[in-house]
Amino acid sequence: DSLYKRYGDSIRTTFAKLGYSYSGLSGKSAEDFGTGKPFIPYLNVYSNNIVNENDYQYVRINDGEKQNIVQYGDVLFTLSSETPEEVGVGSVYLGIDEVFLNSFCFGFHIENKELAYPPYFSYYVSSTPFRKFIYPFAQGSTRFNLCKADFEKTSIKLPSLENQKHIYAILNRITEKIETEKSLLEHYTTQKQYLLHQMFI
């Protein structure tokens, strides 16, 4: 949030000017799921700022069937939820495999690479300014849905392209450091359990 506050108002644009949106899987029944080609489930989008490529589910896609394929750099959003705070939670796909998207989310493909650096959005969509921006577009009473048309045409502020890359590099290094520390902690915990076991043999 502090990085966005410092660098975040260089560009005023809309999602509609950055690219185009697309829907998730359509026309599927329960029998289609369990085997076939990988798709990104709802919780993968909801729980990760970058899609976890080890957490796919599978769906049967027939030859010639028209379904949207998620591409590198696509921003994925949850489309509906039981609470307005959980609508429009985002994640970015940075993989290269052919993968599909579940029907309770939608994807956004960024075409204008002169204004937007797709990996940056993996942090931007979870920032406080973006969450405040997207909250009003959650509509409903018992279940809330994102009003996608209004969301796409409403103005947003972004850092310059150079600063987007700079912010992403900083936050990505921090993320990598956290993952390294978590891994070390797991190894130390295993070592501790082993040593304690040796003491009480």
Tab-separated table of C-alpha atoms in Angstrom:
chain	number	residue	atom	x	y	z
A	1	ASP	CA	0.000	0.000	0.000
A	2	SER	CA	2.840	2.425	0.798
A	3	LEU	CA	4.493	1.680	-2.568
A	4	TYR	CA	1.211	2.259	-4.370
A	5	LYS	CA	0.653	5.509	-2.446
A	6	ARG	CA	4.106	6.689	-3.504
A	7	TYR	CA	3.982	5.652	-7.167
A	8	GLY	CA	0.367	4.806	-7.944
A	9	ASP	CA	-1.225	7.794	-9.667
A	10	SER	CA	0.799	8.249	-12.860
A	11	ILE	CA	-1.719	6.652	-15.231
A	12	ARG	CA	-5.490	7.028	-15.266
A	13	THR	CA	-7.195	4.393	-17.381
A	14	THR	CA	-9.874	1.670	-17.268
A	15	PHE	CA	-9.766	-2.090	-17.532
A	16	ALA	CA	-11.718	-1.783	-20.786
A	17	LYS	CA	-8.835	0.234	-22.271
A	18	LEU	CA	-6.259	-2.290	-21.086
A	19	GLY	CA	-7.746	-5.384	-22.713
A	20	TYR	CA	-10.816	-7.598	-22.661
A	21	SER	CA	-12.627	-9.916	-20.270
A	22	TYR	CA	-13.798	-13.475	-20.836
A	23	SER	CA	-15.930	-15.994	-18.987
A	24	GLY	CA	-14.983	-19.250	-17.313
A	25	LEU	CA	-16.225	-22.719	-18.216
A	26	SER	CA	-19.761	-22.955	-19.580
A	27	GLY	CA	-22.175	-25.745	-20.443
A	28	LYS	CA	-20.651	-28.282	-18.062
A	29	SER	CA	-22.431	-30.851	-15.868
A	30	ALA	CA	-21.165	-32.752	-12.830
A	31	GLU	CA	-20.270	-35.732	-15.027
A	32	ASP	CA	-17.709	-33.637	-16.928
A	33	PHE	CA	-15.496	-33.045	-13.908
A	34	GLY	CA	-12.766	-35.228	-12.425
A	35	THR	CA	-10.729	-36.139	-15.505
A	36	GLY	CA	-9.542	-34.387	-18.635
A	37	LYS	CA	-7.809	-31.039	-18.954
A	38	PRO	CA	-6.745	-28.772	-16.073
A	39	PHE	CA	-8.779	-25.811	-14.911
A	40	ILE	CA	-8.201	-23.256	-12.165
A	41	PRO	CA	-10.711	-23.724	-9.320
A	42	TYR	CA	-12.379	-20.885	-7.430
A	43	LEU	CA	-10.315	-21.330	-4.248
A	44	ASN	CA	-7.071	-21.157	-6.223
A	45	VAL	CA	-8.049	-17.692	-7.443
A	46	TYR	CA	-9.421	-16.653	-4.053
A	47	SER	CA	-6.429	-17.848	-2.003
A	48	ASN	CA	-3.406	-16.872	-4.127
A	49	ASN	CA	-2.242	-13.616	-5.645
A	50	ILE	CA	-0.438	-15.779	-8.234
A	51	VAL	CA	-2.241	-18.911	-9.422
A	52	ASN	CA	-0.860	-22.046	-7.780
A	53	GLU	CA	0.020	-24.369	-10.668
A	54	ASN	CA	0.026	-27.367	-8.318
A	55	ASP	CA	-3.619	-26.858	-7.395
A	56	TYR	CA	-5.654	-27.569	-10.528
A	57	GLN	CA	-8.779	-29.633	-11.007
A	58	TYR	CA	-9.804	-31.422	-14.200
A	59	VAL	CA	-12.665	-31.214	-16.675
A	60	ARG	CA	-13.534	-33.008	-19.893
A	61	ILE	CA	-13.197	-30.751	-22.951
A	62	ASN	CA	-14.469	-32.302	-26.177
A	63	ASP	CA	-12.751	-31.845	-29.540
A	64	GLY	CA	-13.946	-28.647	-31.207
A	65	GLU	CA	-15.581	-27.372	-28.020
A	66	LYS	CA	-15.313	-23.622	-27.555
A	67	GLN	CA	-14.011	-22.702	-24.114
A	68	ASN	CA	-11.797	-19.780	-23.139
A	69	ILE	CA	-8.166	-20.620	-22.405
A	70	VAL	CA	-6.279	-18.692	-19.726
A	71	GLN	CA	-3.115	-17.044	-21.032
A	72	TYR	CA	0.092	-15.876	-19.352
A	73	GLY	CA	-0.474	-12.629	-17.473
A	74	ASP	CA	-4.271	-12.909	-17.363
A	75	VAL	CA	-5.888	-11.395	-14.273
A	76	LEU	CA	-8.560	-13.665	-12.808
A	77	PHE	CA	-11.375	-12.481	-10.542
A	78	THR	CA	-13.976	-14.185	-8.390
A	79	LEU	CA	-17.375	-13.347	-9.844
A	80	SER	CA	-19.717	-14.080	-6.936
A	81	SER	CA	-19.691	-14.819	-3.229
A	82	GLU	CA	-21.868	-14.845	-0.123
A	83	THR	CA	-20.295	-11.592	1.099
A	84	PRO	CA	-19.507	-8.434	-0.909
A	85	GLU	CA	-15.963	-8.321	0.507
A	86	GLU	CA	-15.129	-11.581	-1.268
A	87	VAL	CA	-16.347	-10.499	-4.701
A	88	GLY	CA	-13.662	-9.474	-7.183
A	89	VAL	CA	-10.781	-11.099	-5.320
A	90	GLY	CA	-8.007	-11.416	-7.876
A	91	SER	CA	-5.105	-13.602	-8.929
A	92	VAL	CA	-2.720	-13.575	-11.895
A	93	TYR	CA	-1.777	-16.573	-14.035
A	94	LEU	CA	1.962	-16.679	-14.789
A	95	GLY	CA	2.118	-20.194	-16.226
A	96	ILE	CA	2.454	-21.404	-19.818
A	97	ASP	CA	0.212	-24.497	-19.834
A	98	GLU	CA	-3.151	-24.742	-21.559
A	99	VAL	CA	-5.539	-24.282	-18.677
A	100	PHE	CA	-9.190	-23.278	-18.258
A	101	LEU	CA	-11.063	-21.277	-15.616
A	102	ASN	CA	-13.959	-22.295	-13.386
A	103	SER	CA	-17.395	-20.839	-14.080
A	104	PHE	CA	-17.595	-18.759	-10.880
A	105	CYS	CA	-14.703	-16.555	-12.002
A	106	PHE	CA	-13.873	-14.477	-15.052
A	107	GLY	CA	-10.582	-13.634	-16.676
A	108	PHE	CA	-9.129	-10.420	-17.996
A	109	HIS	CA	-6.502	-10.464	-20.743
A	110	ILE	CA	-4.235	-7.397	-20.836
A	111	GLU	CA	-3.417	-6.368	-24.402
A	112	ASN	CA	-2.056	-2.871	-23.786
A	113	LYS	CA	1.437	-3.747	-22.552
A	114	GLU	CA	2.536	-0.106	-22.881
A	115	LEU	CA	0.317	0.845	-19.933
A	116	ALA	CA	0.195	-2.327	-17.868
A	117	TYR	CA	2.697	-4.934	-16.694
A	118	PRO	CA	0.583	-8.052	-16.009
A	119	PRO	CA	2.702	-9.554	-13.158
A	120	TYR	CA	2.291	-6.288	-11.231
A	121	PHE	CA	-1.442	-6.957	-11.002
A	122	SER	CA	-0.782	-9.980	-8.789
A	123	TYR	CA	-0.086	-7.467	-6.004
A	124	TYR	CA	-2.246	-4.577	-7.200
A	125	VAL	CA	-5.539	-6.517	-7.020
A	126	SER	CA	-5.005	-7.239	-3.310
A	127	SER	CA	-3.992	-3.687	-2.402
A	128	THR	CA	-6.239	-1.565	-0.178
A	129	PRO	CA	-6.922	1.033	-2.928
A	130	PHE	CA	-8.078	-1.654	-5.353
A	131	ARG	CA	-10.259	-3.406	-2.761
A	132	LYS	CA	-11.929	-0.066	-2.008
A	133	PHE	CA	-12.369	0.500	-5.748
A	134	ILE	CA	-14.022	-2.844	-6.479
A	135	TYR	CA	-16.234	-3.146	-3.381
A	136	PRO	CA	-19.098	-0.954	-4.731
A	137	PHE	CA	-19.510	-3.216	-7.772
A	138	ALA	CA	-20.686	-6.152	-5.626
A	139	GLN	CA	-24.467	-6.314	-6.058
A	140	GLY	CA	-27.038	-8.544	-4.394
A	141	SER	CA	-28.709	-9.360	-1.096
A	142	THR	CA	-28.226	-13.030	-0.126
A	143	ARG	CA	-25.513	-13.673	-2.747
A	144	PHE	CA	-23.380	-10.962	-4.271
A	145	ASN	CA	-22.225	-10.738	-7.883
A	146	LEU	CA	-19.721	-8.429	-9.526
A	147	CYS	CA	-21.213	-5.942	-11.975
A	148	LYS	CA	-18.556	-6.559	-14.595
A	149	ALA	CA	-19.657	-3.925	-17.131
A	150	ASP	CA	-19.445	-1.052	-14.630
A	151	PHE	CA	-16.214	-2.415	-13.163
A	152	GLU	CA	-14.484	-2.463	-16.563
A	153	LYS	CA	-15.409	1.086	-17.587
A	154	THR	CA	-14.693	2.829	-14.267
A	155	SER	CA	-11.458	4.786	-14.037
A	156	ILE	CA	-8.484	3.348	-12.135
A	157	LYS	CA	-5.055	4.743	-11.283
A	158	LEU	CA	-1.860	2.850	-12.037
A	159	PRO	CA	1.833	3.603	-11.577
A	160	SER	CA	3.885	4.216	-14.701
A	161	LEU	CA	4.964	1.060	-16.513
A	162	GLU	CA	8.502	1.459	-15.166
A	163	ASN	CA	7.224	1.810	-11.593
A	164	GLN	CA	4.881	-1.170	-12.004
A	165	LYS	CA	7.912	-3.297	-12.826
A	166	HIS	CA	9.845	-1.727	-9.941
A	167	ILE	CA	7.068	-2.396	-7.402
A	168	TYR	CA	6.621	-5.952	-8.640
A	169	ALA	CA	10.357	-6.647	-8.359
A	170	ILE	CA	10.446	-5.382	-4.753
A	171	LEU	CA	7.365	-7.301	-3.611
A	172	ASN	CA	8.371	-10.434	-5.478
A	173	ARG	CA	11.752	-10.486	-3.742
A	174	ILE	CA	9.982	-10.142	-0.391
A	175	THR	CA	7.632	-12.997	-1.313
A	176	GLU	CA	10.584	-15.195	-2.287
A	177	LYS	CA	12.299	-14.337	1.013
A	178	ILE	CA	9.173	-15.319	2.958
A	179	GLU	CA	8.950	-18.645	1.101
A	180	THR	CA	12.634	-19.324	1.842
A	181	GLU	CA	12.092	-18.604	5.544
A	182	LYS	CA	9.029	-20.876	5.628
A	183	SER	CA	11.045	-23.668	4.061
A	184	LEU	CA	13.848	-23.205	6.590
A	185	LEU	CA	11.333	-23.243	9.434
A	186	GLU	CA	9.905	-26.540	8.203
A	187	HIS	CA	13.408	-28.059	8.043
A	188	TYR	CA	14.275	-26.795	11.542
A	189	THR	CA	11.001	-28.185	12.903
A	190	THR	CA	11.757	-31.585	11.364
A	191	GLN	CA	15.279	-31.492	12.777
A	192	LYS	CA	13.967	-30.563	16.225
A	193	GLN	CA	11.503	-33.471	16.177
A	194	TYR	CA	14.289	-35.838	15.166
A	195	LEU	CA	16.617	-34.636	17.955
A	196	LEU	CA	13.867	-34.831	20.575
A	197	HIS	CA	13.098	-38.356	19.415
A	198	GLN	CA	16.767	-39.308	19.849
A	199	MET	CA	16.798	-37.916	23.402
A	200	PHE	CA	13.932	-40.114	24.546
A	201	ILE	CA	14.889	-43.401	22.892
